[in-house]
Structure formats: C-alpha cells, structure tokens
Coordinates of C-alpha atoms and ligand atoms in Angstrom, one line a residue:
X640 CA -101.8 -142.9 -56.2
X641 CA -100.2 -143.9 -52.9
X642 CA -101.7 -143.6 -50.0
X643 CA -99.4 -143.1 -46.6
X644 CA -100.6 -145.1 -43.6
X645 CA -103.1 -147.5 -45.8
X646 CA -105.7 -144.5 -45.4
X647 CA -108.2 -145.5 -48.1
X648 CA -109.7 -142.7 -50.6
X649 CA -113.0 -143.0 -48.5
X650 CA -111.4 -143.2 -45.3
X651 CA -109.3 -140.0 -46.4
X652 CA -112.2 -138.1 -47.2
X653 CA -114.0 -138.8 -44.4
X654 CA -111.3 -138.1 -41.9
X655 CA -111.0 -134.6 -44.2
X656 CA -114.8 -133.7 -43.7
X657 CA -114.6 -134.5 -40.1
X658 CA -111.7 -131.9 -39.6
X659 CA -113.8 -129.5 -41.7
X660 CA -116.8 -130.0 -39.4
X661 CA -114.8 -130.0 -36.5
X662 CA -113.1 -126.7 -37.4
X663 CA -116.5 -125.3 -37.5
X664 CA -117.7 -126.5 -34.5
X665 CA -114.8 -124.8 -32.9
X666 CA -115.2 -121.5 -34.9
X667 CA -118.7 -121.5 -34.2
X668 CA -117.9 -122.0 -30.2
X669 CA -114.8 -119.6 -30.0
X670 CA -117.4 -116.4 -31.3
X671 CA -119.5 -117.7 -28.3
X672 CA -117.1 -118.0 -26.2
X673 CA -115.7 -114.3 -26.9
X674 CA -120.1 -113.2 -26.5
X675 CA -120.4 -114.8 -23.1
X676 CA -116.9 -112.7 -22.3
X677 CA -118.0 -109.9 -23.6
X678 CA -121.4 -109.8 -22.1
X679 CA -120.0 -110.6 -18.2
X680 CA -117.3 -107.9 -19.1
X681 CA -118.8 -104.9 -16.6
X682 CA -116.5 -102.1 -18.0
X683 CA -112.9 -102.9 -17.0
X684 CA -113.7 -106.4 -14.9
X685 CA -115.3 -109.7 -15.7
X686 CA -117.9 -111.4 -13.4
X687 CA -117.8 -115.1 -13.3
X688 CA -121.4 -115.7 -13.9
X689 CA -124.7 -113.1 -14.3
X690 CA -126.6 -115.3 -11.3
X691 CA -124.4 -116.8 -9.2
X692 CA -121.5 -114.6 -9.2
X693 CA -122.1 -110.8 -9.9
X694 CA -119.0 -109.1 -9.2
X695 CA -115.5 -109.8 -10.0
X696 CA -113.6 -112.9 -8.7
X697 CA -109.6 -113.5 -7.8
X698 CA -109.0 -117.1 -10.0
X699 CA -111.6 -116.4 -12.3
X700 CA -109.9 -113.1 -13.2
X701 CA -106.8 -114.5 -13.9
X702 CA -108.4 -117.3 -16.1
X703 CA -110.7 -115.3 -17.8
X704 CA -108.0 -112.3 -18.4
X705 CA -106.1 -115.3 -19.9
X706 CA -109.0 -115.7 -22.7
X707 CA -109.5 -112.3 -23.2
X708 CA -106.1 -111.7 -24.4
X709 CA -106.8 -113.8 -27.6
X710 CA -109.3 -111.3 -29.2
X711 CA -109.2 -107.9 -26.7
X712 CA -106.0 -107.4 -25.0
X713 CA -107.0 -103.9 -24.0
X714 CA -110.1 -105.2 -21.7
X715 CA -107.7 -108.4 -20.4
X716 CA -104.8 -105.6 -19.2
X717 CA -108.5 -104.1 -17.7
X718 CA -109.0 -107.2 -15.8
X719 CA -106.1 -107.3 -14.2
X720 CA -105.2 -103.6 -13.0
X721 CA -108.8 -103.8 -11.5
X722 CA -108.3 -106.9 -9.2
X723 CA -105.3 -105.7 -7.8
X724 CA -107.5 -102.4 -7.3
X725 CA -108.7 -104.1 -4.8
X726 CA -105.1 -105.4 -2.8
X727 CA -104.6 -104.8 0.7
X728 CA -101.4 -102.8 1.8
X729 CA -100.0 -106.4 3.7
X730 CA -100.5 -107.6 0.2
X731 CA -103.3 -109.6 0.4
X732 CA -105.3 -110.5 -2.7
X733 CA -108.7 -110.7 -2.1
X734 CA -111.2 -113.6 -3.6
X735 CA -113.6 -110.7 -4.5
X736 CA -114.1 -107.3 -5.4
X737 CA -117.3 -105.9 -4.8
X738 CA -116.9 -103.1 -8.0
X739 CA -120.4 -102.3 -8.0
X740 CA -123.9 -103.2 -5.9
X741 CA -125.4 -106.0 -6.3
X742 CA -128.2 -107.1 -4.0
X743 CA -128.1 -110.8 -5.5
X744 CA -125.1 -112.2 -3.8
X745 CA -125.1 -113.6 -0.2
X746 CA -122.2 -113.0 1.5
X747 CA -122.2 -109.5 0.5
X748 CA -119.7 -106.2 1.7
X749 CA -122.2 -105.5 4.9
X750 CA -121.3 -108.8 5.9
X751 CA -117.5 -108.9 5.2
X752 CA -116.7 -105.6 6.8
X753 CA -113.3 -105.0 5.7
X754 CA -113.5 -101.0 6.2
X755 CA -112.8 -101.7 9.6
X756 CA -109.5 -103.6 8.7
X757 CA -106.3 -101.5 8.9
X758 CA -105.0 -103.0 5.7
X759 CA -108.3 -102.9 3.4
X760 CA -108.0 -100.8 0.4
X761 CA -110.6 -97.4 1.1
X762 CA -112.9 -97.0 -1.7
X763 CA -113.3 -100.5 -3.4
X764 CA -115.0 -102.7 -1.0
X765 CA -113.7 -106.2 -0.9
X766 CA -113.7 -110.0 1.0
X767 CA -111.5 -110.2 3.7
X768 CA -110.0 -113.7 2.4
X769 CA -107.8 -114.5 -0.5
X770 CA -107.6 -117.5 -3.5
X771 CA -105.3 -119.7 -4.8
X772 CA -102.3 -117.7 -6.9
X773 CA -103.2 -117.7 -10.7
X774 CA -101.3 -114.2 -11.7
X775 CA -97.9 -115.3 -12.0
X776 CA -98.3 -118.1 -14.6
X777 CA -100.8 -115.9 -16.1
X778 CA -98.6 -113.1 -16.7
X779 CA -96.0 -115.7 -17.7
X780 CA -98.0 -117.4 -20.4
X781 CA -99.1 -114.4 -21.2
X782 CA -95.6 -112.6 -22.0
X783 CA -94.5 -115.8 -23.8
X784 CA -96.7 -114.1 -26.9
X785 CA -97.0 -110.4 -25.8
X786 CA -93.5 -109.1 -24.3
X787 CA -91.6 -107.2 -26.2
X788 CA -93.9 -106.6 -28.8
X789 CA -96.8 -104.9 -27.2
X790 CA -95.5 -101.7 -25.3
X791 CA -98.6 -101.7 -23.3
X792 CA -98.4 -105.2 -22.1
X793 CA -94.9 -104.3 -20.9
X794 CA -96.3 -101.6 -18.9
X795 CA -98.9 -104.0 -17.4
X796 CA -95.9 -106.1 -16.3
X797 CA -93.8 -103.6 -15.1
X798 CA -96.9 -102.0 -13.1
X799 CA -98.4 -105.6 -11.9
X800 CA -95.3 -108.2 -11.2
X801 CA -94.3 -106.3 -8.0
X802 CA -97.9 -106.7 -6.6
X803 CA -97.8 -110.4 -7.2
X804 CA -94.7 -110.4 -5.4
X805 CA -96.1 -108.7 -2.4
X806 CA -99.2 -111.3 -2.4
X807 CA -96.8 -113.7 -2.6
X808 CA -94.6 -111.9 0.2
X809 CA -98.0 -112.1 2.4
X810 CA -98.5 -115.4 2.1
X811 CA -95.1 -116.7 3.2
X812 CA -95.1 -114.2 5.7
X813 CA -98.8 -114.3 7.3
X814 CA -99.9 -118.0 6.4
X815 CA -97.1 -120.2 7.2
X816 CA -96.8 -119.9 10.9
X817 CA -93.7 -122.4 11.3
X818 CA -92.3 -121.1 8.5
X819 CA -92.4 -124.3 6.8
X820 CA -92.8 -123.2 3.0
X821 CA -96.4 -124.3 2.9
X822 CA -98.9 -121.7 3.1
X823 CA -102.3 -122.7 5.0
X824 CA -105.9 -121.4 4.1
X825 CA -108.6 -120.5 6.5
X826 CA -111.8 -120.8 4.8
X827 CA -112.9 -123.0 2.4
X828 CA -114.0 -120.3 -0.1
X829 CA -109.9 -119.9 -0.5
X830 CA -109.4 -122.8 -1.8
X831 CA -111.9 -122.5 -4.9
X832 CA -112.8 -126.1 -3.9
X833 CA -115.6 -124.7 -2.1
X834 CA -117.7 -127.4 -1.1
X835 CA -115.3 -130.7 -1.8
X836 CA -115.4 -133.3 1.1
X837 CA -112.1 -132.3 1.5
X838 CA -113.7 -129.9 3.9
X839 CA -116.2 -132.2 5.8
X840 CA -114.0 -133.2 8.5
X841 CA -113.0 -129.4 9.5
X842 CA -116.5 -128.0 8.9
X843 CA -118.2 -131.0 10.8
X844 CA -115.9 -130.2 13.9
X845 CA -117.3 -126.3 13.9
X846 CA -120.5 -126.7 16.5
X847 CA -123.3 -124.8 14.5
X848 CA -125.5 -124.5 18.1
X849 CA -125.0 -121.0 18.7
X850 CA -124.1 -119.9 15.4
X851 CA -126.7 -117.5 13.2
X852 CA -128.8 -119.2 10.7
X853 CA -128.3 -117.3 7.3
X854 CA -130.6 -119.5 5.5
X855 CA -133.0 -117.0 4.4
X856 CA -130.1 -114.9 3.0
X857 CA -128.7 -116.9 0.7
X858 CA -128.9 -116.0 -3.0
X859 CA -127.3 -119.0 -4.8
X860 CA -130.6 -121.1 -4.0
X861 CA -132.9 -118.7 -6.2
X862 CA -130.9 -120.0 -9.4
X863 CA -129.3 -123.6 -8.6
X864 CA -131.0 -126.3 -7.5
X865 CA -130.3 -126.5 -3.9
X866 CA -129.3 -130.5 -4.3
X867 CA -126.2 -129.5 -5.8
X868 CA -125.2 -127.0 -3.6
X869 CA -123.8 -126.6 -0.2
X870 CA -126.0 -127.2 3.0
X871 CA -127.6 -124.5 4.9
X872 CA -125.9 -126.5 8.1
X873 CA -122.5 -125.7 6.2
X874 CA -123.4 -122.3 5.2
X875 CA -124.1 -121.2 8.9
X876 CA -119.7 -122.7 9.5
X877 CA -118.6 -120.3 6.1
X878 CA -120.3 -117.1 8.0
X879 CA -119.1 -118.2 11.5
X880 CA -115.4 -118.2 10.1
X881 CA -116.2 -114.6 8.3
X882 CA -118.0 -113.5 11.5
X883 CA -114.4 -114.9 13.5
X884 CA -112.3 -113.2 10.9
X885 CA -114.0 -110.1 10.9
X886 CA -114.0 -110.1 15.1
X887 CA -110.3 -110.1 14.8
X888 CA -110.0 -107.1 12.3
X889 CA -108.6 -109.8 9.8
X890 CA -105.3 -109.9 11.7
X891 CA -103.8 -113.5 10.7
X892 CA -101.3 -113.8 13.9
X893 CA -105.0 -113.6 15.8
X894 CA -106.6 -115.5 13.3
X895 CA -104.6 -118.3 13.4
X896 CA -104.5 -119.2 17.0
X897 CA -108.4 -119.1 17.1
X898 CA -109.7 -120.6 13.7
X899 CA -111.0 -124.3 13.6
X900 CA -110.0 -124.2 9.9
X901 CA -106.1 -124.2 8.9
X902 CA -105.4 -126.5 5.7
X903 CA -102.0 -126.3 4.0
X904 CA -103.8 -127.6 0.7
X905 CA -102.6 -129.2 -2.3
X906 CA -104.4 -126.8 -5.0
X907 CA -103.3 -123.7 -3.3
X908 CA -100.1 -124.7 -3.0
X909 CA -99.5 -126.3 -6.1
X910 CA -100.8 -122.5 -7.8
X911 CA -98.3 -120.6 -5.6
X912 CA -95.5 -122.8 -6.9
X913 CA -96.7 -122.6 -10.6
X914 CA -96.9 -118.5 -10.3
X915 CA -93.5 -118.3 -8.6
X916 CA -91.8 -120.1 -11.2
X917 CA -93.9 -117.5 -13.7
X918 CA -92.3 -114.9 -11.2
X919 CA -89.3 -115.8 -11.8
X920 CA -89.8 -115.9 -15.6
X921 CA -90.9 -112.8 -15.4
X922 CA -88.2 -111.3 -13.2
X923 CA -85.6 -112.6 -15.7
X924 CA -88.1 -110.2 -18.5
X925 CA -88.2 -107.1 -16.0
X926 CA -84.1 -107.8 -14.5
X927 CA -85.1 -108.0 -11.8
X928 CA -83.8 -110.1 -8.9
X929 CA -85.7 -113.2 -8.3
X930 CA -84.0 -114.8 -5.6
X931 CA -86.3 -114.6 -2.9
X932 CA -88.8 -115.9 -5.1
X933 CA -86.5 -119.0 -6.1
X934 CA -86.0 -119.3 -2.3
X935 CA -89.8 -119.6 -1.4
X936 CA -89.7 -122.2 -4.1
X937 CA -87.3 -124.3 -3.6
X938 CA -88.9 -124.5 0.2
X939 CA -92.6 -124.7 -0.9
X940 CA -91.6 -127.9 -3.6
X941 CA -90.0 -129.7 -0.7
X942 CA -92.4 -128.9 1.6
X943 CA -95.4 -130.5 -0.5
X944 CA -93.1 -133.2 -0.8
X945 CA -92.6 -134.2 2.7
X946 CA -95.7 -133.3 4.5
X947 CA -98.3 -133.9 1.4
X948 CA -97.1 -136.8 -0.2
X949 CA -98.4 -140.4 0.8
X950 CA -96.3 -143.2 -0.1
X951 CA -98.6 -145.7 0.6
X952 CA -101.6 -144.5 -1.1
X953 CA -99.0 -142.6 -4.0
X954 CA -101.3 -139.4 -3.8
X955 CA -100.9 -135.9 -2.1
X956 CA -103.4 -135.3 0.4
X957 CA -104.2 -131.8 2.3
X958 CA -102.5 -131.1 5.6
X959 CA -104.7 -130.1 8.5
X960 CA -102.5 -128.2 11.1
X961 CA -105.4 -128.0 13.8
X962 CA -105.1 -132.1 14.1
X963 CA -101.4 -132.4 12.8
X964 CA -103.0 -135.0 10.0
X965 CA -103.6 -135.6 6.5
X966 CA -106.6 -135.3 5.0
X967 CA -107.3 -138.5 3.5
X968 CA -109.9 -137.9 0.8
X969 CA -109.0 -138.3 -3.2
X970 CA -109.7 -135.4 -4.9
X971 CA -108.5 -134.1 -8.0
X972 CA -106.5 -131.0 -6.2
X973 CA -104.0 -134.1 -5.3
X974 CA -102.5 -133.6 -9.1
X975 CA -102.0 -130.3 -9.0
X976 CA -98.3 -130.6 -8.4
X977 CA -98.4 -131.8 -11.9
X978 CA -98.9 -128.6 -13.1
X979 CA -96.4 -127.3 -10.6
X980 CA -93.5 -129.4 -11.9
X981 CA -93.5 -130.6 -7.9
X982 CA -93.0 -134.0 -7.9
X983 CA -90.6 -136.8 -9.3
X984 CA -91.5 -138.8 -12.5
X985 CA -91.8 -141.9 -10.4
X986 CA -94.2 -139.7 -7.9
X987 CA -96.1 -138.7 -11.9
X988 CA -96.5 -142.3 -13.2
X989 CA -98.0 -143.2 -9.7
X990 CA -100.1 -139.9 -10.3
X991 CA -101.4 -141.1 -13.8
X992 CA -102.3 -144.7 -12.6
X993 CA -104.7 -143.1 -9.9
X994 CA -106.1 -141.4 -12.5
X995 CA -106.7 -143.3 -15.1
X996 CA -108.0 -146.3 -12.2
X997 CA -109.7 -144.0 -9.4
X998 CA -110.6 -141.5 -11.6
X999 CA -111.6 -142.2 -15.4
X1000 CA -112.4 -145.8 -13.9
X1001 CA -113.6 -146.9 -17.2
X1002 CA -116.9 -144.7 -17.1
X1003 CA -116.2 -141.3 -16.8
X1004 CA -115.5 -138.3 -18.3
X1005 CA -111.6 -136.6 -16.8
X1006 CA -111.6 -135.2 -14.5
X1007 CA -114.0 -135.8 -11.4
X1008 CA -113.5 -133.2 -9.3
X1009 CA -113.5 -136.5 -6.3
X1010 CA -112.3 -139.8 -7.0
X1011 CA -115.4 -142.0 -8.4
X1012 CA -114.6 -144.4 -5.6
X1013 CA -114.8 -142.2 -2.6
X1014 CA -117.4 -142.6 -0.6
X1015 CA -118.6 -138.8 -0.6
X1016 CA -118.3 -139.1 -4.4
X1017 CA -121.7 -137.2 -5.9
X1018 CA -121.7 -136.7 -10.3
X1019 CA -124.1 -133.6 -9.9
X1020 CA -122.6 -131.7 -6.5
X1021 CA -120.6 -128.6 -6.7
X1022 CA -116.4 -129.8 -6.2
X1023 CA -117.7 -133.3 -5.0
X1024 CA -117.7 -135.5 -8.5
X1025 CA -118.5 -132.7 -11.5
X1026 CA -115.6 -132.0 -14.0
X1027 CA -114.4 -128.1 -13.8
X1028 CA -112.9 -126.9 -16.9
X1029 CA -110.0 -124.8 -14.8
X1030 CA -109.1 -128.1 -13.8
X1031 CA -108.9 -129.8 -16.4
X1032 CA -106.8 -126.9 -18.0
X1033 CA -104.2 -127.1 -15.3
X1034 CA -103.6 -130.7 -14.9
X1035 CA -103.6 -131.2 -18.9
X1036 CA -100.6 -128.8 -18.9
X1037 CA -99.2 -131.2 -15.9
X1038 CA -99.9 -134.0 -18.0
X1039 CA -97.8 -132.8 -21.1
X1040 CA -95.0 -131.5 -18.7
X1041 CA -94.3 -134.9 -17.5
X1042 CA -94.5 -136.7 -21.0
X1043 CA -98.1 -138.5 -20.7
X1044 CA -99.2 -137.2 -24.3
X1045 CA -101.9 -139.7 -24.8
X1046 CA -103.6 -139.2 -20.9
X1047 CA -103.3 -135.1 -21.6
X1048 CA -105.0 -135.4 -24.7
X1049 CA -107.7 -137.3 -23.7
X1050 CA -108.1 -134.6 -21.1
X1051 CA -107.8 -132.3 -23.9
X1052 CA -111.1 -134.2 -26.0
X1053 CA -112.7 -135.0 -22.9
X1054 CA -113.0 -130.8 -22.1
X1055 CA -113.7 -129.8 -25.5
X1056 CA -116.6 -132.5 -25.9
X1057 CA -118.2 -131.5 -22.7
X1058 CA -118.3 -128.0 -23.6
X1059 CA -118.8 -128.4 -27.4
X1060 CA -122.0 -130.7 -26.8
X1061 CA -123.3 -129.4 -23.7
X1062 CA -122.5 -125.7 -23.5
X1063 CA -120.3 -123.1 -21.9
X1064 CA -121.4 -124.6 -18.1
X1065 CA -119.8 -123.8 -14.7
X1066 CA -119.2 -127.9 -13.7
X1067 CA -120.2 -131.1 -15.6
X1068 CA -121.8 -134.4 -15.0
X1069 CA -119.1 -136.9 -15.6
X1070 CA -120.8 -140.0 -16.2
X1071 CA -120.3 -141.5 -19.7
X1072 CA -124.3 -142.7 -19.3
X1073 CA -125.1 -139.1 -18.7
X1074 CA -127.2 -137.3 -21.8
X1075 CA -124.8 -134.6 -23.2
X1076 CA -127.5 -132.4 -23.3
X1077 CA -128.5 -133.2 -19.6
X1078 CA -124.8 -132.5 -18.0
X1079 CA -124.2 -128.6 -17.6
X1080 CA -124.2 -127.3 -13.9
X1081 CA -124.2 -124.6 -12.0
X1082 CA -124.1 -121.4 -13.7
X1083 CA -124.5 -120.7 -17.5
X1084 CA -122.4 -118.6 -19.6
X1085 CA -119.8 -119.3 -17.3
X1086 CA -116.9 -117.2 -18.2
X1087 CA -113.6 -119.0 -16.9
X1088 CA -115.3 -121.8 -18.9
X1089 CA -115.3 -119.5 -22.4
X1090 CA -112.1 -118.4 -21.8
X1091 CA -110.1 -121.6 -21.5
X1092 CA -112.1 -122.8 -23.8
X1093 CA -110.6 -120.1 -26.1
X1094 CA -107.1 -121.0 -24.6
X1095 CA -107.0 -124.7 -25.3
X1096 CA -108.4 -124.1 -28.6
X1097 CA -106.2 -121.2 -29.9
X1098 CA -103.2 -122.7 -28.1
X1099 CA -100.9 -121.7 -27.4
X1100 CA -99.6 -120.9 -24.2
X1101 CA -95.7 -120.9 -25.3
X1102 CA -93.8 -119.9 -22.5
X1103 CA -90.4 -119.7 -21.1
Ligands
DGY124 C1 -119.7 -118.8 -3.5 O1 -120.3 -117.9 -3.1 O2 -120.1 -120.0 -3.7 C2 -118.3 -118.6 -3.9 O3 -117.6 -119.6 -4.6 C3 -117.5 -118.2 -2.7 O4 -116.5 -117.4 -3.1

C-alpha cells in the first residue's frame, strides 16, 4: 500500500488514535462547557461567574449568548432581550443588570444610584456605565447560521438591531466630544480591561486624600486572592468616579468636563467598529438603511488610524484626552483592530512581529493580556500578564482575517490547551514553566470561558 506524505503505518495510527483521543477530550469538555452554562443560566440571563460576578454582565452576555446558541437557542434569544431590558432611553447599554439581589457583589445598585437618572430604565436596576460593543458582531455571526431559517431568531433581529443602533447612536453622540469618530470611556470598568496598567497613569493622577475608603465593602477579596486583584488604593479611584458620575445624574456633557478619566481606547473602539460592520450586515438582512452606520465607520477606522497608531513603536496605543497623549503601555487591546479589519496589511505584519517577539517571546502561552516585556508585566494579575479566552477569540479571528494561518492557529491550540488541561478558568498563567494544573485564575466555571470554548470548537462562525 501507498502511503501519501511518507506517513508510516505506525505513524498513521498513531496520528489516528490521537484524533480519536482528542475528539474525546473535546466532547467530554463541550458537555461541561454547556453544564457550567446551564448552571450560571438564572432563568432568562447568564451570570459570568457564581462568586465573583452574580448578576448579568454587558460583554459577557454577548459572548456567552454566542455559546448558548450552539445547544439552546431559546435561552441565548433569553440572554439578549434581557440585557437590553436593562437600556437606558439615550441608549446607553449598561455593563450590568442587577436582575435579582445579591448581597455578594461590591459595587452594588445602592451604590450606583441610577433611579435618580432621567434616562435609567424604572424597574430593572442597573450600572450607570457602559462596555465595549459585542452585540453587533454577535448578531451577525449569529444570523450567518440562523437567519432565515429560524423564525424566532428573525424576530430577535428585527426586535434587537434597532437597540444596537441606538447604543451605538449614544456613543457617537455622548462620548465623542469633538466629534472625532472615536468614542472615549470614563471608567475603567468600561473597558473590560479593568485593572491593566493601561489605567495606572489616569488612576495614579486621581488624589485618594479625601476620598472614602471602601475597603471593608469589597466582596471580590472573600473568593480571590487579593495578590491578583486590584488595590484597595485603586478601588477607593473606581468609587470616586461612580460617586462623580452619580453627582452629575450620569449626564455625560457634565461628566466630561469634570472626570479625570477620558480614554479613547483601542479595545472599545476596535468592538464598536467590529459590531457596526455586523450592523451593517444585518441592515442589509432587515433592508434597512445602513448608511449612518457606514458613516460612523468609515470615521471611527480613520480615526484609530491617525490618533492611535504609532509608527515608531508599530503598535496602537490608547488616547488620553485629559493630557492630549498616548498611552504608551503594550497591551494586548493594541490588536484589536485586527479583529476590526482597521488597519493596513503592512500596519498587520508589524502587528504579528510584536506579537510573536513582545508577546509569545519564546516562553509564553498567546496571548498575555500585557506585553512580557513591560515593566508592569505580572503572569498571575487580573488584565496585567494572564491570557483571557475573549481575547484570544477576537484576535484569532483578526489573525485569520489578515492571512496569518499559522500565528491564528497557534492562538487557536494555545486557548484550547489552557482550557482543556487546566479548566473552564476566568484568566490563565501564561508561562510555559507554569504547572497546567497550577494556571486557572480568578473565577471558576467561568461562563464567557465555556461558551467560546464551545464556539471555537463547534466552529463555525460563517458570516457575511
Ligand atoms: C468587577 O467588579 O471587577 C467588574 O469587572 C467590574 O465590572
């Protein structure tokens, strides 16, 4: 018998059992995977976490609606009508929904306040701050299998694309004061990054003198290890910006002139981009006109471009409009506009050398969340070194949508080991030296974790 590419018999049935055992593996981790989903489902909404995060979160939503719509469409459609429960009427989308009580969360709904805002939705208490746009390529990839052949998925659309629009509308409108195309955030907690030293520098400047110690009301501490979570100095800054927010009614024109924190960042932007070119996917599904949306886009891309782009370092850095500068830390938010189709392919190839030399540097699992040779780089601190599997989800899809096969597979086998050997964690250790049973952080049964897990597995995402 022949054998094709010198594969011996033994070699052949070798690389044969390891697909079998592989094939377990993943069937084994996919029915977790749909457990852990399952279990955080609370009737109609997902939490992120049963610890750390008890109620239902913007991103994660959209991620974790993602994954449900492999095995439980029904409960995904759930997911999604029951964030936007909680808009507000300027279109805001808030980064959480406080669906139920829960006493073991620190900042809860006493502290935000939002009944008093003009705009707050009455009945669903929520945040009074938003997070990065996942709905629009959600509902995108989503619709590339569903449209037109499930009815109730095309009522979702119909009921949900117009709500996206109006977030979108609100962000264009109420957080880009010179009307630039690049929408700014005002609190870390919008960025998702939470606690990556791409905040130090605007934090640090916030004098914590006569600001209210809410040490003793944190919750996160109970369940992680405090090493690996924010300081109490920085948690005292995250409730003075609430505390400002709420003083102003969350009224951004007031907001903006008196918060030490407005960052037109990379990530954020990057997402918005990436949902409005689902939006206008979707608009051409719906027939609707999308040419406000292509408009927004065509600015936002440019935008990035010219004030987030740095040609002598080759990497986009966050803008901070309170000092007019960049913010020049390397984290992994800088190749987002991968995934946004943003940048040129000579900007890309400059993109994938950083990575592969400031990032994998030989020794470590993609993708740090903070280059490995920053100085604030930390393997075990939450967004300042750990891998997080959202990600490496988004910038393996801008890996494959500029050509780099190899780099967005090894993304790929780098995302699948960490969660096939170590478990179904919030972040990971990325340190090749690292134990495999010794690298899960955070928060357990992490569900945007199980649910792109499902997603990269059961790929896949064919859109457009
Ligand atoms: C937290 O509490 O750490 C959240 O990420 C903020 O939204």
């Amino acid at each position: 018998m022949k054998h094709v590419n010198n594969v011996s018999p033994a070699s052949g049935l070798l690389a044969h059992s390891y697909y079998f055992i592989n094939q377990f593996i993943s069937c084994k981790m996919k029915e977790q995977a749909k457990e852990i989903l399952t279990d955080n489902n609370y009737g109609g909404y997902t939490i992120p976490s049963p610890k750390l995060y008890p109620f239902q979160w913007n991103w994660d939503s959209g991620f974790i609606a993602l994954g449900l719509s492999y095995f439980d469409k029904q409960n995904a459609y759930d997911e999604i009508r029951n964030m936007f429960k909680g808009q507000w009427s300027n279109g805001m989308l808030p980064h959480i929904n406080f669906h139920h009580l829960d006493e073991n969360y620190f900042p809860g709904p006493d502290v935000w306040g939002t009944a008093e805002c003009q705009w707050a939705p009455r009945g669903l208490a929520t945040s009074g701050i938003t997070q990065p746009p996942v709905f629009g390529f959600v509902l995108s990839m989503m619709a590339g299998r569903l449209a037109g052949t499930d009815s109730a998925f095309d009522n979702l659309l119909k009921e949900i694309y117009p709500k996206i629009v109006a977030f979108h509308r609100y962000l264009y409108t109420q957080r880009d004061p010179y009307n630039e195309g690049l929408v700014y955030i005002s609190h870390n907690w919008e960025s998702g990054t939470d606690n990556s030293p791409l905040w130090d520098e605007v934090l640090d400047a916030i004098d914590t003198t006569n600001v209210r110690d809410v040490s003793a009301l944190r919750r996160d501490l109970k369940n992680v290890d405090a090493s690996q979570r924010p300081t109490n100095e920085n948690y005292k800054r995250y409730i003075f910006l609430v505390d400002l927010f709420r003083s102003f009614k969350y009224d951004d024109s007031k907001i903006f002139e008196a918060t030490p924190f407005a960052v037109q960042d990379v990530l954020f932007n990057s997402m918005l981009i990436r949902s409005n070119e689902g939006l206008i996917h979707l608009a051409g599904l719906l027939g609707e006109d999308s040419a406000e949306i292509q408009k927004w886009n065509e600015k936002t891309i440019a935008a990035i471009n010219k004030k987030c782009w740095n040609e002598a370092d080759g990497f986009y850095y966050d803008y901070n409009l309170k000092n007019k500068k960049q913010i020049l830390v390397k984290v992994s938010n800088g190749f987002m506009p991968l995934f946004a189709g943003a940048c040129s392919q000579h900007q890309s190839q400059i993109l994938r050398n950083n990575l592969i030399q400031s990032f994998r540097a030989g020794n470590y699992m993609l993708c740090s969340s903070c280059a490995v040779d920053e100085p604030e780089f930390n393997p075990l601190k939450y967004w300042r070194g750990p891998v997080w599997i959202n990600v490496n989800w988004m910038l393996y899809h801008g890996l494959q949508r500029y050509g780099f096969a190899a780099e967005a597979e090894q993304v790929k086998k780098d995302t699948l080991h960490l969660i096939e050997q170590t478990g179904f964690y919030e972040y990971f250790d990325p340190r090749f030296e690292t134990k495999d049973e010794d690298r899960g952080l955070g928060g357990d049964h992490f569900s945007w974790t199980a649910a792109l897990y499902l997603d990269f597995v059961d790929k896949a995402v064919k859109e457009m």
